[in-house]
Amino acid sequence: MTLQQLKYIIMVVKCGSITEAAKQLYISQPSLSSAVKELETELGIEIFIRTAKGITLSSDGTEFLSYARQVVEQADLLEQRYSGKKTGKQLCSVSTQHYAFAVNAFSNLIASLDAEEYELTLRETRTYEIIEDVKDFHSEIGILYLSDFNEKVINKLLKENHLIFTPLFTANPHVFICSEHPLAKRKQILLGDLDDYPCLSFEQGEFNSFYFSEEILSTMPHKKIIHVSDRATLFNLLIGLNGYTICTGVLNSDLNGDNIVSVPLVTDERINVGWIMNDKAQLGTFAVSYIEELKRLIKEYGY
């Protein structure tokens, strides 16, 4: 087993296909396929499951990938330490529900990076896809929330996929509305006050279960509801339609502007926001720093 073979496996997983990985590695597809097969034979495991639709990691392959990434990262650090080379390219991927503070922490950390090269990914995506991303090692970290309503279902799914949830903070639910909204001056809002206004919710695609909703009280009936896929659209509709959404209340004016306000919602529900990781993984340097920046930022917001 060679370091080069480990890098090959990591690239195949990243690209999702041997053909694309071969292009990125500037080698022929047969050469890459042969190298992967030789490694599987040597180890006595099947790293990839091959079908007509493509390749996916096997259960053995998922565990192997975690070790491979650790070895490659440690080898890079060793080379940098004793070769006098500059710090290598930083790599990290994060998947998150649509939280402005997650974007803000990511931005802050990149601005402070002392690195000439990096390749980082921040995906604001659906709840189920966050879990899938971390399970399949497409992301090191996933950010989502638990509540009394969804925690049994989400925790069961996390356990089945060998994922660990670590709390970041617990928030009292708030309502995001336009600063010109008729309810904007209220000190608090009752659920009944929202009946006549459009409710905005992030759509969850194929897995559109109440348990995967990014908003608490997802089973509450609405006379008007609009599903959106990104934060920019949601905030535009909050302003244009006097709509509302229920969230953590963590608002960043640099990212959200001054046209949106956060008003406490009267409810016994709580939002427990946290991060997930694969229990077979060891977080890289950027991922660890990102979590620390999240904690610092949340504390700055008063949580």
mmCIF file of C-alpha atoms in Angstrom:
data_model
loop_
_atom_site.group_PDB
_atom_site.id
_atom_site.type_symbol
_atom_site.label_atom_id
_atom_site.label_comp_id
_atom_site.label_asym_id
_atom_site.label_seq_id
_atom_site.Cartn_x
_atom_site.Cartn_y
_atom_site.Cartn_z
ATOM 1 C CA MET A 1 0.000 0.000 0.000
ATOM 2 C CA THR A 2 1.377 3.398 -1.001
ATOM 3 C CA LEU A 3 0.570 6.977 -0.155
ATOM 4 C CA GLN A 4 -0.226 7.523 -3.826
ATOM 5 C CA GLN A 5 -2.885 4.813 -3.744
ATOM 6 C CA LEU A 6 -4.504 6.464 -0.728
ATOM 7 C CA LYS A 7 -4.603 9.752 -2.611
ATOM 8 C CA TYR A 8 -6.198 7.950 -5.546
ATOM 9 C CA ILE A 9 -8.992 6.599 -3.338
ATOM 10 C CA ILE A 10 -9.648 10.030 -1.835
ATOM 11 C CA MET A 11 -9.864 11.610 -5.286
ATOM 12 C CA VAL A 12 -12.275 8.923 -6.569
ATOM 13 C CA VAL A 13 -14.579 9.565 -3.610
ATOM 14 C CA LYS A 14 -14.356 13.315 -4.126
ATOM 15 C CA CYS A 15 -15.200 13.080 -7.848
ATOM 16 C CA GLY A 16 -17.750 10.308 -7.539
ATOM 17 C CA SER A 17 -16.367 8.462 -10.551
ATOM 18 C CA ILE A 18 -13.118 6.875 -11.672
ATOM 19 C CA THR A 19 -13.330 8.622 -15.044
ATOM 20 C CA GLU A 20 -13.441 12.106 -13.534
ATOM 21 C CA ALA A 21 -10.855 11.232 -10.878
ATOM 22 C CA ALA A 22 -8.453 10.043 -13.589
ATOM 23 C CA LYS A 23 -8.833 13.403 -15.355
ATOM 24 C CA GLN A 24 -8.099 15.302 -12.143
ATOM 25 C CA LEU A 25 -5.061 13.119 -11.442
ATOM 26 C CA TYR A 26 -3.774 13.354 -15.037
ATOM 27 C CA ILE A 27 -3.576 9.578 -15.419
ATOM 28 C CA SER A 28 -5.465 7.140 -17.612
ATOM 29 C CA GLN A 29 -8.676 5.552 -16.394
ATOM 30 C CA PRO A 30 -7.305 1.972 -16.777
ATOM 31 C CA SER A 31 -4.259 2.917 -14.682
ATOM 32 C CA LEU A 32 -6.428 4.329 -11.917
ATOM 33 C CA SER A 33 -8.832 1.364 -11.995
ATOM 34 C CA SER A 34 -5.871 -1.000 -11.795
ATOM 35 C CA ALA A 35 -4.340 0.851 -8.829
ATOM 36 C CA VAL A 36 -7.650 0.749 -6.946
ATOM 37 C CA LYS A 37 -8.149 -2.943 -7.704
ATOM 38 C CA GLU A 38 -4.610 -3.791 -6.597
ATOM 39 C CA LEU A 39 -5.197 -2.050 -3.285
ATOM 40 C CA GLU A 40 -8.500 -3.882 -2.758
ATOM 41 C CA THR A 41 -6.779 -7.204 -3.480
ATOM 42 C CA GLU A 42 -3.903 -6.425 -1.129
ATOM 43 C CA LEU A 43 -6.228 -5.448 1.717
ATOM 44 C CA GLY A 44 -8.745 -8.212 1.038
ATOM 45 C CA ILE A 45 -11.704 -5.822 1.042
ATOM 46 C CA GLU A 46 -13.980 -4.206 -1.511
ATOM 47 C CA ILE A 47 -13.552 -0.442 -1.200
ATOM 48 C CA PHE A 48 -16.029 0.474 -3.932
ATOM 49 C CA ILE A 49 -19.288 -1.120 -4.997
ATOM 50 C CA ARG A 50 -19.456 -0.969 -8.785
ATOM 51 C CA THR A 51 -22.815 -0.816 -10.582
ATOM 52 C CA ALA A 52 -24.069 0.283 -13.986
ATOM 53 C CA LYS A 53 -24.900 3.663 -12.428
ATOM 54 C CA GLY A 54 -21.391 4.222 -11.085
ATOM 55 C CA ILE A 55 -19.483 3.514 -7.895
ATOM 56 C CA THR A 56 -20.248 3.978 -4.210
ATOM 57 C CA LEU A 57 -18.267 3.290 -1.063
ATOM 58 C CA SER A 58 -18.815 -0.070 0.598
ATOM 59 C CA SER A 59 -19.054 -0.259 4.403
ATOM 60 C CA ASP A 60 -15.393 -1.356 4.490
ATOM 61 C CA GLY A 61 -14.548 1.434 2.064
ATOM 62 C CA THR A 62 -16.192 4.038 4.294
ATOM 63 C CA GLU A 63 -14.045 3.015 7.233
ATOM 64 C CA PHE A 64 -10.932 2.770 5.062
ATOM 65 C CA LEU A 65 -11.500 6.295 3.700
ATOM 66 C CA SER A 66 -11.397 7.759 7.195
ATOM 67 C CA TYR A 67 -7.995 6.166 7.875
ATOM 68 C CA ALA A 68 -6.707 7.091 4.419
ATOM 69 C CA ARG A 69 -7.532 10.770 4.943
ATOM 70 C CA GLN A 70 -5.803 10.794 8.314
ATOM 71 C CA VAL A 71 -2.662 9.171 6.880
ATOM 72 C CA VAL A 72 -2.489 11.563 3.906
ATOM 73 C CA GLU A 73 -3.029 14.624 6.106
ATOM 74 C CA GLN A 74 -0.359 13.476 8.578
ATOM 75 C CA ALA A 75 2.051 12.766 5.722
ATOM 76 C CA ASP A 76 1.500 16.279 4.381
ATOM 77 C CA LEU A 77 2.167 17.767 7.816
ATOM 78 C CA LEU A 78 5.318 15.678 8.168
ATOM 79 C CA GLU A 79 6.589 16.788 4.776
ATOM 80 C CA GLN A 80 5.886 20.447 5.548
ATOM 81 C CA ARG A 81 7.627 20.180 8.927
ATOM 82 C CA TYR A 82 10.894 18.770 7.611
ATOM 83 C CA SER A 83 11.105 19.864 3.987
ATOM 84 C CA GLY A 84 10.792 23.597 4.606
ATOM 85 C CA LYS A 85 7.866 23.793 2.186
ATOM 86 C CA LYS A 86 5.038 26.241 2.636
ATOM 87 C CA THR A 87 1.841 25.032 4.239
ATOM 88 C CA GLY A 88 -0.103 22.883 1.782
ATOM 89 C CA LYS A 89 -3.565 23.501 0.443
ATOM 90 C CA GLN A 90 -6.208 23.429 3.175
ATOM 91 C CA LEU A 91 -9.177 21.178 2.427
ATOM 92 C CA CYS A 92 -12.537 21.043 4.174
ATOM 93 C CA SER A 93 -16.228 20.700 3.386
ATOM 94 C CA VAL A 94 -19.147 21.698 5.619
ATOM 95 C CA SER A 95 -22.855 21.006 5.071
ATOM 96 C CA THR A 96 -25.386 23.059 7.003
ATOM 97 C CA GLN A 97 -28.985 24.030 7.336
ATOM 98 C CA HIS A 98 -29.666 27.613 6.292
ATOM 99 C CA TYR A 99 -27.985 29.467 9.158
ATOM 100 C CA ALA A 100 -26.383 32.875 8.656
ATOM 101 C CA PHE A 101 -24.064 32.301 11.637
ATOM 102 C CA ALA A 102 -22.642 29.199 9.915
ATOM 103 C CA VAL A 103 -21.772 31.314 6.868
ATOM 104 C CA ASN A 104 -20.393 34.104 9.046
ATOM 105 C CA ALA A 105 -18.086 31.742 10.947
ATOM 106 C CA PHE A 106 -16.884 30.228 7.673
ATOM 107 C CA SER A 107 -16.153 33.688 6.261
ATOM 108 C CA ASN A 108 -14.339 34.819 9.416
ATOM 109 C CA LEU A 109 -12.145 31.749 9.438
ATOM 110 C CA ILE A 110 -11.157 32.058 5.784
ATOM 111 C CA ALA A 111 -10.274 35.728 6.313
ATOM 112 C CA SER A 112 -7.896 34.700 9.101
ATOM 113 C CA LEU A 113 -6.256 31.846 7.187
ATOM 114 C CA ASP A 114 -2.514 32.042 6.735
ATOM 115 C CA ALA A 115 -2.529 29.905 3.596
ATOM 116 C CA GLU A 116 -1.742 30.684 -0.002
ATOM 117 C CA GLU A 117 -3.933 27.841 -1.223
ATOM 118 C CA TYR A 118 -7.149 26.261 -0.007
ATOM 119 C CA GLU A 119 -10.110 24.361 -1.359
ATOM 120 C CA LEU A 120 -13.127 24.733 0.919
ATOM 121 C CA THR A 121 -16.799 23.949 0.435
ATOM 122 C CA LEU A 122 -19.810 25.306 2.327
ATOM 123 C CA ARG A 123 -23.123 23.718 1.348
ATOM 124 C CA GLU A 124 -26.401 25.156 2.596
ATOM 125 C CA THR A 125 -28.633 22.191 1.917
ATOM 126 C CA ARG A 126 -31.507 19.980 3.073
ATOM 127 C CA THR A 127 -31.524 18.153 6.387
ATOM 128 C CA TYR A 128 -31.380 14.617 4.975
ATOM 129 C CA GLU A 129 -28.596 15.584 2.565
ATOM 130 C CA ILE A 130 -26.524 16.971 5.447
ATOM 131 C CA ILE A 131 -26.702 13.581 7.133
ATOM 132 C CA GLU A 132 -25.837 11.819 3.864
ATOM 133 C CA ASP A 133 -22.903 14.171 3.207
ATOM 134 C CA VAL A 134 -21.315 13.466 6.581
ATOM 135 C CA LYS A 135 -22.092 9.738 6.427
ATOM 136 C CA ASP A 136 -20.401 9.439 3.023
ATOM 137 C CA PHE A 137 -17.451 11.695 4.011
ATOM 138 C CA HIS A 138 -18.402 14.343 1.443
ATOM 139 C CA SER A 139 -18.414 16.763 4.390
ATOM 140 C CA GLU A 140 -16.418 16.625 7.603
ATOM 141 C CA ILE A 141 -19.062 18.521 9.552
ATOM 142 C CA GLY A 142 -22.822 18.961 9.317
ATOM 143 C CA ILE A 143 -24.844 21.601 11.171
ATOM 144 C CA LEU A 144 -28.494 20.981 12.073
ATOM 145 C CA TYR A 145 -30.884 21.206 15.020
ATOM 146 C CA LEU A 146 -32.802 18.872 17.294
ATOM 147 C CA SER A 147 -36.084 19.582 19.078
ATOM 148 C CA ASP A 148 -38.500 17.607 21.255
ATOM 149 C CA PHE A 149 -40.446 16.826 18.084
ATOM 150 C CA ASN A 150 -37.690 15.568 15.771
ATOM 151 C CA GLU A 151 -34.925 14.302 18.056
ATOM 152 C CA LYS A 152 -36.065 10.654 18.272
ATOM 153 C CA VAL A 153 -36.213 10.317 14.483
ATOM 154 C CA ILE A 154 -33.022 12.294 13.792
ATOM 155 C CA ASN A 155 -31.054 10.588 16.574
ATOM 156 C CA LYS A 156 -32.107 7.170 15.266
ATOM 157 C CA LEU A 157 -30.908 8.149 11.787
ATOM 158 C CA LEU A 158 -27.627 9.493 13.171
ATOM 159 C CA LYS A 159 -27.011 6.313 15.164
ATOM 160 C CA GLU A 160 -27.733 4.083 12.164
ATOM 161 C CA ASN A 161 -25.201 6.037 10.116
ATOM 162 C CA HIS A 162 -22.486 6.160 12.822
ATOM 163 C CA LEU A 163 -22.780 9.920 13.281
ATOM 164 C CA ILE A 164 -22.230 11.885 16.489
ATOM 165 C CA PHE A 165 -24.235 15.005 17.419
ATOM 166 C CA THR A 166 -22.491 17.627 19.577
ATOM 167 C CA PRO A 167 -24.607 20.579 20.827
ATOM 168 C CA LEU A 168 -23.516 24.154 20.092
ATOM 169 C CA PHE A 169 -26.303 26.164 21.723
ATOM 170 C CA THR A 170 -29.976 26.058 22.651
ATOM 171 C CA ALA A 171 -32.184 28.862 21.320
ATOM 172 C CA ASN A 172 -35.632 30.133 22.171
ATOM 173 C CA PRO A 173 -37.622 30.278 18.898
ATOM 174 C CA HIS A 174 -37.966 33.652 17.185
ATOM 175 C CA VAL A 175 -39.870 34.958 14.204
ATOM 176 C CA PHE A 176 -37.964 36.609 11.350
ATOM 177 C CA ILE A 177 -40.055 39.326 9.714
ATOM 178 C CA CYS A 178 -39.527 42.506 7.722
ATOM 179 C CA SER A 179 -38.740 45.623 9.758
ATOM 180 C CA GLU A 180 -41.880 47.214 8.228
ATOM 181 C CA HIS A 181 -44.096 44.260 9.126
ATOM 182 C CA PRO A 182 -47.190 45.109 11.254
ATOM 183 C CA LEU A 183 -45.817 42.848 14.025
ATOM 184 C CA ALA A 184 -42.247 44.184 13.908
ATOM 185 C CA LYS A 185 -42.612 46.428 16.977
ATOM 186 C CA ARG A 186 -43.997 43.675 19.196
ATOM 187 C CA LYS A 187 -41.896 42.513 22.144
ATOM 188 C CA GLN A 188 -43.137 38.994 21.489
ATOM 189 C CA ILE A 189 -45.414 37.226 19.035
ATOM 190 C CA LEU A 190 -48.111 34.597 19.599
ATOM 191 C CA LEU A 191 -48.682 31.824 17.074
ATOM 192 C CA GLY A 192 -52.202 33.127 16.478
ATOM 193 C CA ASP A 193 -50.796 36.527 15.480
ATOM 194 C CA LEU A 194 -49.216 34.891 12.408
ATOM 195 C CA ASP A 195 -52.358 33.285 10.950
ATOM 196 C CA ASP A 196 -52.953 35.817 8.180
ATOM 197 C CA TYR A 197 -49.351 36.074 6.993
ATOM 198 C CA PRO A 198 -47.472 33.765 4.586
ATOM 199 C CA CYS A 199 -45.239 31.230 6.310
ATOM 200 C CA LEU A 200 -41.892 30.690 4.559
ATOM 201 C CA SER A 201 -40.211 27.317 4.852
ATOM 202 C CA PHE A 202 -37.144 25.665 3.342
ATOM 203 C CA GLU A 203 -38.263 22.832 1.079
ATOM 204 C CA GLN A 204 -36.791 19.401 1.772
ATOM 205 C CA GLY A 205 -37.227 17.767 -1.626
ATOM 206 C CA GLU A 206 -37.703 14.016 -1.772
ATOM 207 C CA PHE A 207 -37.412 13.716 2.019
ATOM 208 C CA ASN A 208 -40.098 16.282 2.794
ATOM 209 C CA SER A 209 -40.957 14.872 6.219
ATOM 210 C CA PHE A 210 -42.076 17.044 9.125
ATOM 211 C CA TYR A 211 -39.126 15.564 11.032
ATOM 212 C CA PHE A 212 -36.645 16.981 8.501
ATOM 213 C CA SER A 213 -38.148 20.483 8.477
ATOM 214 C CA GLU A 214 -35.720 23.304 9.281
ATOM 215 C CA GLU A 215 -38.473 25.120 11.158
ATOM 216 C CA ILE A 216 -39.967 23.963 14.447
ATOM 217 C CA LEU A 217 -43.754 23.543 14.786
ATOM 218 C CA SER A 218 -43.732 22.097 11.281
ATOM 219 C CA THR A 219 -47.008 20.236 11.849
ATOM 220 C CA MET A 220 -48.851 23.453 12.658
ATOM 221 C CA PRO A 221 -51.493 24.159 9.949
ATOM 222 C CA HIS A 222 -50.981 27.262 7.778
ATOM 223 C CA LYS A 223 -53.464 29.097 5.579
ATOM 224 C CA LYS A 224 -50.570 30.379 3.460
ATOM 225 C CA ILE A 225 -47.223 28.646 3.072
ATOM 226 C CA ILE A 226 -44.377 29.123 0.582
ATOM 227 C CA HIS A 227 -41.483 26.669 0.217
ATOM 228 C CA VAL A 228 -38.117 28.066 -0.883
ATOM 229 C CA SER A 229 -34.658 26.599 -1.446
ATOM 230 C CA ASP A 230 -32.265 29.384 -0.377
ATOM 231 C CA ARG A 231 -31.922 32.127 2.212
ATOM 232 C CA ALA A 232 -31.772 34.993 -0.302
ATOM 233 C CA THR A 233 -35.173 34.075 -1.737
ATOM 234 C CA LEU A 234 -36.633 33.609 1.723
ATOM 235 C CA PHE A 235 -35.517 37.054 2.894
ATOM 236 C CA ASN A 236 -36.746 38.700 -0.298
ATOM 237 C CA LEU A 237 -40.174 37.173 0.264
ATOM 238 C CA LEU A 238 -40.164 38.169 3.928
ATOM 239 C CA ILE A 239 -39.792 41.749 2.763
ATOM 240 C CA GLY A 240 -41.999 41.637 -0.325
ATOM 241 C CA LEU A 241 -44.942 39.674 1.083
ATOM 242 C CA ASN A 242 -44.893 40.479 4.804
ATOM 243 C CA GLY A 243 -44.114 36.817 5.334
ATOM 244 C CA TYR A 244 -42.434 35.175 8.309
ATOM 245 C CA THR A 245 -40.287 32.208 9.233
ATOM 246 C CA ILE A 246 -39.577 30.603 12.610
ATOM 247 C CA CYS A 247 -35.899 30.234 13.510
ATOM 248 C CA THR A 248 -33.195 30.510 16.176
ATOM 249 C CA GLY A 249 -33.247 34.299 16.312
ATOM 250 C CA VAL A 250 -29.513 34.563 15.574
ATOM 251 C CA LEU A 251 -29.433 37.422 13.079
ATOM 252 C CA ASN A 252 -26.395 38.932 11.389
ATOM 253 C CA SER A 253 -27.001 42.331 9.794
ATOM 254 C CA ASP A 254 -23.828 42.056 7.692
ATOM 255 C CA LEU A 255 -25.302 39.030 5.915
ATOM 256 C CA ASN A 256 -29.043 39.596 6.319
ATOM 257 C CA GLY A 257 -29.196 43.394 6.048
ATOM 258 C CA ASP A 258 -31.144 45.748 8.297
ATOM 259 C CA ASN A 259 -34.536 45.012 6.731
ATOM 260 C CA ILE A 260 -35.105 41.859 8.787
ATOM 261 C CA VAL A 261 -35.854 41.805 12.520
ATOM 262 C CA SER A 262 -36.109 38.969 15.005
ATOM 263 C CA VAL A 263 -39.000 38.854 17.493
ATOM 264 C CA PRO A 264 -39.358 36.203 20.249
ATOM 265 C CA LEU A 265 -42.117 33.635 19.708
ATOM 266 C CA VAL A 266 -44.256 32.534 22.668
ATOM 267 C CA THR A 267 -43.820 28.754 22.786
ATOM 268 C CA ASP A 268 -42.385 26.058 25.030
ATOM 269 C CA GLU A 269 -40.388 24.615 22.128
ATOM 270 C CA ARG A 270 -36.593 24.933 22.075
ATOM 271 C CA ILE A 271 -34.073 24.658 19.232
ATOM 272 C CA ASN A 272 -30.928 22.680 20.040
ATOM 273 C CA VAL A 273 -28.398 23.527 17.312
ATOM 274 C CA GLY A 274 -25.311 21.363 16.988
ATOM 275 C CA TRP A 275 -22.804 19.769 14.643
ATOM 276 C CA ILE A 276 -22.432 16.197 13.482
ATOM 277 C CA MET A 277 -19.399 14.186 12.411
ATOM 278 C CA ASN A 278 -18.743 10.604 11.387
ATOM 279 C CA ASP A 279 -17.610 8.565 14.379
ATOM 280 C CA LYS A 280 -14.962 6.908 12.162
ATOM 281 C CA ALA A 281 -13.423 10.238 11.203
ATOM 282 C CA GLN A 282 -10.795 12.492 12.700
ATOM 283 C CA LEU A 283 -11.419 16.156 12.021
ATOM 284 C CA GLY A 284 -8.851 18.110 10.051
ATOM 285 C CA THR A 285 -7.249 21.357 11.152
ATOM 286 C CA PHE A 286 -9.711 23.643 9.360
ATOM 287 C CA ALA A 287 -12.735 21.721 10.657
ATOM 288 C CA VAL A 288 -11.522 22.007 14.249
ATOM 289 C CA SER A 289 -10.867 25.741 13.816
ATOM 290 C CA TYR A 290 -14.298 26.186 12.229
ATOM 291 C CA ILE A 291 -16.026 24.666 15.246
ATOM 292 C CA GLU A 292 -14.056 26.950 17.562
ATOM 293 C CA GLU A 293 -15.083 29.966 15.462
ATOM 294 C CA LEU A 294 -18.716 28.849 15.615
ATOM 295 C CA LYS A 295 -18.499 28.697 19.420
ATOM 296 C CA ARG A 296 -16.859 32.113 19.592
ATOM 297 C CA LEU A 297 -19.434 33.673 17.305
ATOM 298 C CA ILE A 298 -22.400 32.134 19.109
ATOM 299 C CA LYS A 299 -21.025 33.418 22.407
ATOM 300 C CA GLU A 300 -20.686 36.862 20.821
ATOM 301 C CA TYR A 301 -24.377 36.693 19.882
ATOM 302 C CA GLY A 302 -25.193 36.082 23.550
ATOM 303 C CA TYR A 303 -25.825 32.318 23.569
#
